[in-house]
XYZ file of N, CA and C in Angstrom:
546
model
N 14.740 -80.000 -48.798
C 14.087 -79.653 -47.559
C 13.960 -80.918 -46.715
N 14.332 -80.834 -45.468
C 14.300 -81.996 -44.582
C 12.886 -82.279 -44.117
N 12.564 -83.560 -44.101
C 11.280 -83.980 -43.543
C 11.460 -84.268 -42.070
N 10.390 -84.112 -41.270
C 10.512 -84.426 -39.853
C 10.931 -85.887 -39.667
N 11.835 -86.113 -38.736
C 12.297 -87.464 -38.442
C 13.384 -87.963 -39.385
N 13.807 -87.146 -40.324
C 14.851 -87.548 -41.259
C 16.083 -86.695 -40.984
N 17.243 -87.341 -40.934
C 18.488 -86.631 -40.657
C 18.744 -85.589 -41.736
N 19.246 -84.412 -41.324
C 19.467 -83.312 -42.258
C 20.483 -83.663 -43.334
N 21.439 -84.531 -43.038
C 22.460 -84.871 -44.028
C 21.955 -85.894 -45.052
N 20.714 -86.391 -44.910
C 20.156 -87.356 -45.860
C 18.938 -86.773 -46.569
N 19.039 -85.523 -46.931
C 17.940 -84.811 -47.579
C 17.998 -85.059 -49.077
N 16.872 -85.377 -49.676
C 16.801 -85.530 -51.134
C 16.682 -84.146 -51.765
N 17.383 -83.962 -52.858
C 17.274 -82.709 -53.607
C 15.959 -82.709 -54.363
N 15.475 -81.509 -54.638
C 14.277 -81.384 -55.465
C 14.559 -82.013 -56.822
N 13.698 -82.885 -57.266
C 13.866 -83.532 -58.562
C 14.766 -84.747 -58.502
N 15.375 -85.029 -57.369
C 16.275 -86.175 -57.244
C 15.503 -87.479 -57.153
N 14.191 -87.395 -56.820
C 13.398 -88.614 -56.711
C 13.365 -89.372 -58.029
N 13.356 -88.626 -59.112
C 13.284 -89.253 -60.424
C 14.584 -89.956 -60.777
N 15.713 -89.414 -60.340
C 16.999 -89.986 -60.729
C 17.502 -91.021 -59.731
N 16.918 -91.112 -58.549
C 17.370 -92.053 -57.533
C 18.603 -91.576 -56.792
N 19.056 -90.349 -57.037
C 20.249 -89.822 -56.362
C 19.867 -89.262 -55.011
N 20.795 -89.267 -54.104
C 20.569 -88.822 -52.744
C 21.716 -87.917 -52.326
N 21.412 -86.779 -51.798
C 22.424 -85.859 -51.318
C 22.800 -86.266 -49.891
N 24.047 -86.628 -49.681
C 24.473 -87.053 -48.351
C 25.019 -85.902 -47.522
N 25.575 -84.910 -48.152
C 26.144 -83.787 -47.411
C 26.028 -82.552 -48.277
N 25.395 -81.492 -47.765
C 25.158 -80.300 -48.574
C 26.285 -79.290 -48.471
N 27.024 -79.287 -47.377
C 28.055 -78.278 -47.177
C 29.408 -78.713 -47.706
N 30.374 -77.789 -47.680
C 31.722 -78.129 -48.129
C 32.374 -79.113 -47.141
N 33.236 -79.980 -47.662
C 33.937 -80.929 -46.801
C 35.045 -80.212 -46.050
N 35.238 -80.628 -44.833
C 36.249 -80.028 -43.988
C 37.636 -80.436 -44.467
N 38.534 -79.494 -44.526
C 39.909 -79.739 -44.945
C 40.695 -80.205 -43.718
N 41.351 -81.391 -43.817
C 42.135 -81.918 -42.702
C 43.614 -81.700 -42.984
N 44.389 -81.341 -41.950
C 45.828 -81.176 -42.171
C 46.460 -82.544 -42.433
N 47.520 -82.608 -43.228
C 48.173 -83.895 -43.494
C 48.789 -84.442 -42.209
N 48.759 -85.755 -42.070
C 49.345 -86.405 -40.901
C 50.864 -86.396 -41.066
N 51.576 -86.015 -40.009
C 53.036 -85.897 -40.101
C 53.689 -87.205 -40.525
N 53.273 -88.331 -39.936
C 53.911 -89.612 -40.231
C 53.606 -90.087 -41.644
N 52.463 -89.720 -42.189
C 52.068 -90.194 -43.505
C 52.603 -89.332 -44.639
N 53.011 -88.112 -44.353
C 53.392 -87.213 -45.437
C 54.603 -87.705 -46.212
N 55.543 -88.384 -45.566
C 56.720 -88.850 -46.294
C 56.791 -90.372 -46.370
N 55.787 -91.067 -45.860
C 55.828 -92.532 -45.857
C 55.543 -93.082 -47.243
N 56.233 -94.159 -47.573
C 55.966 -94.861 -48.832
C 54.930 -95.934 -48.574
N 54.038 -96.131 -49.497
C 53.003 -97.141 -49.349
C 53.539 -98.518 -49.718
N 54.305 -98.618 -50.786
C 54.814 -99.915 -51.221
C 56.150 -100.196 -50.560
N 56.336 -101.413 -50.131
C 57.578 -101.823 -49.506
C 58.697 -101.814 -50.543
N 59.906 -101.431 -50.155
C 60.989 -101.388 -51.123
C 61.380 -102.766 -51.656
N 61.099 -103.848 -50.930
C 61.479 -105.184 -51.385
C 60.423 -105.811 -52.270
N 59.213 -105.307 -52.267
C 58.168 -105.864 -53.111
C 56.813 -105.772 -52.442
N 55.755 -105.844 -53.244
C 54.412 -105.687 -52.693
C 54.004 -106.815 -51.745
N 54.578 -108.010 -51.908
C 54.165 -109.118 -51.044
C 54.668 -108.954 -49.610
N 55.683 -108.114 -49.392
C 56.148 -107.894 -48.023
C 55.114 -107.114 -47.213
N 54.236 -106.382 -47.916
C 53.176 -105.670 -47.199
C 52.267 -106.664 -46.478
N 52.146 -107.857 -47.021
C 51.353 -108.910 -46.399
C 51.858 -109.185 -44.987
N 53.167 -109.252 -44.827
C 53.749 -109.546 -43.514
C 53.636 -108.366 -42.552
N 53.424 -107.174 -43.083
C 53.250 -106.018 -42.210
C 51.905 -106.061 -41.507
N 50.985 -106.889 -41.994
C 49.666 -107.006 -41.374
C 49.619 -108.109 -40.331
N 50.721 -108.860 -40.175
C 50.765 -109.988 -39.243
C 51.864 -109.735 -38.220
N 51.519 -109.884 -36.954
C 52.535 -109.725 -35.904
C 53.744 -110.608 -36.193
N 54.941 -110.185 -35.772
C 56.140 -110.936 -36.137
C 56.278 -112.310 -35.477
N 55.754 -112.539 -34.331
C 55.923 -113.826 -33.654
C 54.564 -114.330 -33.208
N 53.952 -115.128 -34.095
C 52.574 -115.549 -33.866
C 52.311 -116.896 -34.534
N 51.355 -117.611 -33.984
C 50.831 -118.831 -34.590
C 49.346 -118.570 -34.788
N 48.872 -118.632 -36.042
C 47.477 -118.292 -36.307
C 46.922 -119.100 -37.472
N 45.617 -119.185 -37.537
C 44.954 -119.859 -38.653
C 45.265 -119.108 -39.942
N 45.397 -119.845 -41.021
C 45.782 -119.254 -42.300
C 44.694 -118.341 -42.855
N 43.443 -118.630 -42.588
C 42.259 -117.854 -42.997
C 42.356 -117.318 -44.415
N 42.481 -116.025 -44.563
C 42.414 -115.386 -45.879
C 43.753 -115.385 -46.609
N 44.797 -115.875 -45.977
C 46.109 -115.875 -46.629
C 46.224 -117.057 -47.585
N 46.905 -116.833 -48.682
C 47.179 -117.909 -49.629
C 48.622 -118.348 -49.442
N 48.862 -119.658 -49.567
C 50.200 -120.206 -49.361
C 51.197 -119.563 -50.313
N 50.832 -119.386 -51.574
C 51.747 -118.771 -52.547
C 52.139 -117.353 -52.142
N 51.179 -116.595 -51.602
C 51.474 -115.227 -51.155
C 52.411 -115.232 -49.949
N 52.192 -116.173 -49.037
C 53.071 -116.280 -47.866
C 54.486 -116.665 -48.290
N 54.589 -117.572 -49.255
C 55.902 -117.984 -49.752
C 56.613 -116.810 -50.430
N 55.887 -116.043 -51.235
C 56.487 -114.877 -51.898
C 56.944 -113.833 -50.888
N 56.131 -113.612 -49.868
C 56.490 -112.633 -48.836
C 57.741 -113.081 -48.084
N 57.812 -114.358 -47.751
C 58.996 -114.885 -47.061
C 60.230 -114.711 -47.942
N 60.080 -115.012 -49.209
C 61.187 -114.879 -50.151
C 61.631 -113.421 -50.266
N 60.680 -112.500 -50.390
C 61.012 -111.079 -50.488
C 61.751 -110.576 -49.246
N 61.373 -111.112 -48.090
C 61.996 -110.690 -46.832
C 63.298 -111.441 -46.535
N 63.582 -112.479 -47.308
C 64.769 -113.290 -47.052
C 64.578 -114.248 -45.889
N 63.330 -114.568 -45.566
C 63.035 -115.477 -44.452
C 62.964 -116.921 -44.953
N 63.174 -117.849 -44.030
C 62.997 -119.264 -44.347
C 61.507 -119.531 -44.520
N 61.142 -120.300 -45.528
C 59.757 -120.716 -45.729
C 59.692 -122.225 -45.532
N 58.927 -122.642 -44.517
C 58.780 -124.061 -44.192
C 57.327 -124.449 -44.399
N 57.114 -125.432 -45.283
C 55.753 -125.826 -45.646
C 55.576 -127.331 -45.462
N 54.476 -127.714 -44.811
C 54.129 -129.130 -44.673
C 52.655 -129.310 -44.984
N 52.373 -130.161 -45.981
C 50.994 -130.512 -46.309
C 50.689 -131.816 -45.569
N 49.769 -131.731 -44.611
C 49.475 -132.861 -43.730
C 48.173 -133.567 -44.098
N 47.709 -133.379 -45.326
C 46.400 -133.906 -45.718
C 46.312 -135.429 -45.660
N 47.398 -136.146 -45.839
C 47.346 -137.608 -45.818
C 47.602 -138.219 -44.453
N 47.662 -137.394 -43.424
C 47.997 -137.902 -42.090
C 46.754 -138.052 -41.219
N 46.816 -139.005 -40.280
C 45.700 -139.188 -39.343
C 46.163 -139.353 -37.906
N 47.451 -139.604 -37.694
C 47.960 -139.822 -36.340
C 49.064 -138.822 -36.016
N 49.368 -138.704 -34.748
C 50.437 -137.817 -34.290
C 51.775 -138.223 -34.912
N 52.033 -139.531 -34.958
C 53.284 -140.030 -35.528
C 53.406 -139.652 -36.999
N 52.318 -139.810 -37.765
C 52.334 -139.446 -39.188
C 52.535 -137.944 -39.375
N 51.909 -137.153 -38.520
C 52.069 -135.696 -38.588
C 53.530 -135.321 -38.351
N 54.136 -135.874 -37.312
C 55.529 -135.557 -36.995
C 56.476 -136.032 -38.096
N 56.227 -137.204 -38.657
C 57.066 -137.714 -39.750
C 56.958 -136.826 -40.986
N 55.763 -136.395 -41.294
C 55.547 -135.535 -42.467
C 56.226 -134.181 -42.276
N 56.105 -133.609 -41.082
C 56.777 -132.334 -40.794
C 58.286 -132.507 -40.892
N 58.814 -133.578 -40.309
C 60.261 -133.821 -40.339
C 60.778 -133.939 -41.762
N 60.032 -134.638 -42.588
C 60.446 -134.820 -43.989
C 60.349 -133.491 -44.747
N 59.242 -132.772 -44.565
C 59.032 -131.508 -45.278
C 60.039 -130.436 -44.854
N 60.383 -130.396 -43.573
C 61.291 -129.370 -43.058
C 62.758 -129.807 -43.116
N 63.011 -130.994 -43.655
C 64.372 -131.530 -43.799
C 65.102 -131.642 -42.462
N 64.423 -132.179 -41.463
C 65.052 -132.390 -40.156
C 66.118 -133.482 -40.295
N 67.094 -133.479 -39.382
C 68.151 -134.496 -39.450
C 67.596 -135.906 -39.218
N 68.344 -136.910 -39.655
C 67.911 -138.308 -39.556
C 67.684 -138.736 -38.108
N 68.378 -138.107 -37.176
C 68.231 -138.495 -35.769
C 67.006 -137.860 -35.087
N 66.153 -137.159 -35.863
C 64.941 -136.545 -35.299
C 64.126 -137.607 -34.570
N 63.774 -137.351 -33.314
C 63.117 -138.331 -32.443
C 61.638 -138.542 -32.679
N 61.021 -137.819 -33.575
C 59.594 -137.955 -33.899
C 58.693 -137.863 -32.668
N 58.994 -136.885 -31.830
C 58.109 -136.546 -30.706
C 58.104 -135.026 -30.574
N 57.220 -134.518 -29.725
C 57.049 -133.061 -29.630
C 58.286 -132.359 -29.079
N 59.009 -132.992 -28.155
C 60.241 -132.387 -27.623
C 61.292 -132.257 -28.722
N 61.412 -133.303 -29.546
C 62.375 -133.263 -30.654
C 61.976 -132.196 -31.674
N 60.684 -132.072 -31.924
C 60.195 -131.026 -32.837
C 60.580 -129.648 -32.309
N 60.359 -129.435 -31.014
C 60.726 -128.147 -30.405
C 62.220 -127.886 -30.559
N 63.039 -128.893 -30.276
C 64.487 -128.722 -30.394
C 64.896 -128.369 -31.829
N 64.282 -129.030 -32.790
C 64.629 -128.759 -34.194
C 64.179 -127.364 -34.637
N 63.086 -126.887 -34.084
C 62.571 -125.566 -34.470
C 63.270 -124.430 -33.725
N 64.011 -124.751 -32.682
C 64.631 -123.695 -31.876
C 66.146 -123.885 -31.755
N 66.586 -124.698 -30.803
C 68.009 -124.811 -30.477
C 68.876 -125.232 -31.656
N 68.448 -126.256 -32.364
C 69.241 -126.769 -33.479
C 69.432 -125.696 -34.552
N 68.380 -124.987 -34.882
C 68.460 -123.930 -35.896
C 69.256 -122.745 -35.357
N 69.046 -122.407 -34.098
C 69.750 -121.281 -33.484
C 71.253 -121.515 -33.483
N 71.681 -122.759 -33.233
C 73.109 -123.081 -33.190
C 73.761 -123.035 -34.567
N 72.958 -123.068 -35.621
C 73.526 -123.078 -36.969
C 73.902 -121.685 -37.470
N 73.599 -120.653 -36.696
C 73.992 -119.308 -37.086
C 72.834 -118.329 -37.057
N 73.116 -117.114 -37.496
C 72.124 -116.052 -37.508
C 70.986 -116.413 -38.457
N 69.772 -116.168 -38.016
C 68.594 -116.489 -38.811
C 67.862 -115.205 -39.191
N 67.373 -115.113 -40.436
C 66.677 -113.902 -40.873
C 65.217 -113.844 -40.420
N 64.580 -114.996 -40.262
C 63.172 -115.063 -39.897
C 62.542 -116.301 -40.511
N 61.303 -116.596 -40.095
C 60.638 -117.824 -40.527
C 59.175 -117.562 -40.862
N 58.718 -118.210 -41.916
C 57.292 -118.308 -42.221
C 57.021 -119.801 -42.348
N 56.182 -120.313 -41.450
C 55.876 -121.740 -41.393
C 54.409 -121.934 -41.760
N 54.131 -122.909 -42.624
C 52.753 -123.229 -42.992
C 52.507 -124.713 -42.732
N 51.524 -124.985 -41.885
C 51.072 -126.349 -41.608
C 49.678 -126.463 -42.212
N 49.621 -127.025 -43.408
C 48.350 -127.068 -44.121
C 47.655 -128.412 -43.899
N 46.348 -128.333 -43.645
C 45.497 -129.513 -43.508
C 45.849 -130.387 -42.310
N 45.980 -129.757 -41.130
C 46.158 -130.543 -39.905
C 44.978 -131.498 -39.776
N 45.239 -132.769 -39.447
C 44.141 -133.735 -39.396
C 43.155 -133.463 -38.260
N 41.943 -133.915 -38.495
C 40.885 -133.855 -37.494
C 40.286 -135.260 -37.431
N 40.911 -136.105 -36.626
C 40.480 -137.497 -36.548
C 40.517 -137.962 -35.098
N 40.004 -139.136 -34.854
C 40.003 -139.690 -33.496
C 41.430 -139.890 -32.991
N 42.354 -140.218 -33.893
C 43.749 -140.465 -33.505
C 44.566 -139.180 -33.416
N 44.018 -138.091 -33.937
C 44.675 -136.783 -33.834
C 43.591 -135.758 -33.537
N 43.162 -135.776 -32.290
C 42.028 -134.956 -31.863
C 42.453 -133.532 -31.526
N 41.516 -132.778 -31.011
C 41.763 -131.363 -30.698
C 42.924 -131.192 -29.723
N 43.008 -132.061 -28.726
C 44.098 -131.963 -27.751
C 45.456 -132.179 -28.421
N 45.543 -133.153 -29.310
C 46.796 -133.412 -30.025
C 47.171 -132.229 -30.914
N 46.168 -131.644 -31.588
C 46.439 -130.466 -32.431
C 46.951 -129.308 -31.583
N 46.318 -129.071 -30.435
C 46.753 -127.971 -29.562
C 48.159 -128.207 -29.031
N 48.501 -129.457 -28.706
C 49.856 -129.760 -28.247
C 50.878 -129.460 -29.344
N 50.536 -129.840 -30.581
C 51.423 -129.553 -31.699
C 51.568 -128.045 -31.895
N 50.459 -127.335 -31.896
C 50.514 -125.881 -32.085
C 51.231 -125.195 -30.930
N 51.159 -125.765 -29.728
C 51.901 -125.211 -28.587
C 53.403 -125.263 -28.819
N 53.873 -126.308 -29.492
C 55.306 -126.380 -29.829
C 55.674 -125.197 -30.721
N 54.828 -124.893 -31.684
C 55.110 -123.765 -32.578
C 54.933 -122.426 -31.857
N 54.010 -122.358 -30.905
C 53.880 -121.131 -30.095
C 55.135 -120.922 -29.238
N 55.646 -122.015 -28.662
C 56.888 -121.928 -27.885
C 58.056 -121.504 -28.780
N 58.083 -122.021 -30.004
C 59.140 -121.625 -30.947
C 59.019 -120.137 -31.280
N 57.796 -119.657 -31.448
C 57.582 -118.234 -31.723
C 58.105 -117.386 -30.561
N 57.850 -117.822 -29.339
C 58.364 -117.112 -28.157
C 59.895 -117.152 -28.112
N 60.453 -118.320 -28.413
C 61.909 -118.497 -28.428
C 62.547 -117.495 -29.385
N 62.007 -117.402 -30.607
C 62.586 -116.498 -31.604
C 62.273 -115.040 -31.285
N 61.149 -114.781 -30.638
C 60.818 -113.404 -30.248
C 61.852 -112.858 -29.271
N 62.309 -113.710 -28.342
C 63.347 -113.292 -27.390
C 64.637 -112.904 -28.103
N 64.842 -113.450 -29.272
C 66.046 -113.172 -30.060
C 65.788 -112.126 -31.155
N 64.587 -111.531 -31.108
C 64.185 -110.483 -32.060
C 64.196 -110.977 -33.514
N 63.767 -112.217 -33.704
C 63.693 -112.812 -35.040
C 62.240 -113.183 -35.314
N 61.674 -112.717 -36.423
C 60.261 -113.019 -36.733
C 60.035 -114.512 -36.987
N 58.970 -115.029 -36.410
C 58.573 -116.428 -36.594
C 57.051 -116.432 -36.699
N 56.573 -116.615 -37.917
C 55.125 -116.616 -38.149
C 54.722 -118.005 -38.608
N 53.748 -118.575 -37.916
C 53.267 -119.906 -38.261
C 51.771 -119.833 -38.589
N 51.415 -120.377 -39.748
C 50.020 -120.398 -40.201
C 49.594 -121.857 -40.328
N 48.351 -122.133 -39.974
C 47.861 -123.509 -40.050
C 46.419 -123.525 -40.562
N 46.046 -124.689 -41.100
C 44.659 -124.927 -41.493
C 44.314 -126.352 -41.105
N 43.012 -126.641 -41.042
C 42.529 -127.975 -40.683
C 41.944 -128.660 -41.898
N 41.903 -130.001 -41.841
C 41.288 -130.788 -42.913
C 39.789 -130.587 -42.892
């Protein structure tokens, strides 16, 4: 029996006070028709469960790594046949050190100019000229937060990766970049 001021769907059954149980709905549940798109859809990706991770992330984006784990991102890239580029920047404090570490980790050519324009060229034109690309998952872990590599420097670096994401989006190739700070 409902008490005044209490919603009818939150009525306690007689004798339920002793058991701590609460009746949330007294009537039968409404039957919903199956959704057309879901009736034949598979939940698991045919290439592996880690590819579902990439289905939750837009194809051409630069974003904080947040809840993603590097190992999961690497597995997803591998399952999709995408390039996985990883740079751990924890020992860096300056823009020059960051660029050198990225160049070494991503195996850039020896003539890499160690500036943001050269980074952009290596992430876009140089790779594009080498042939058809399946896609990219890039991880920049532990971007420095120091006086020599301040917020403006970090944003300039991330802008290069945002421009690369746009470049690959125009070519319908996924480019996902994840980053974290020290």
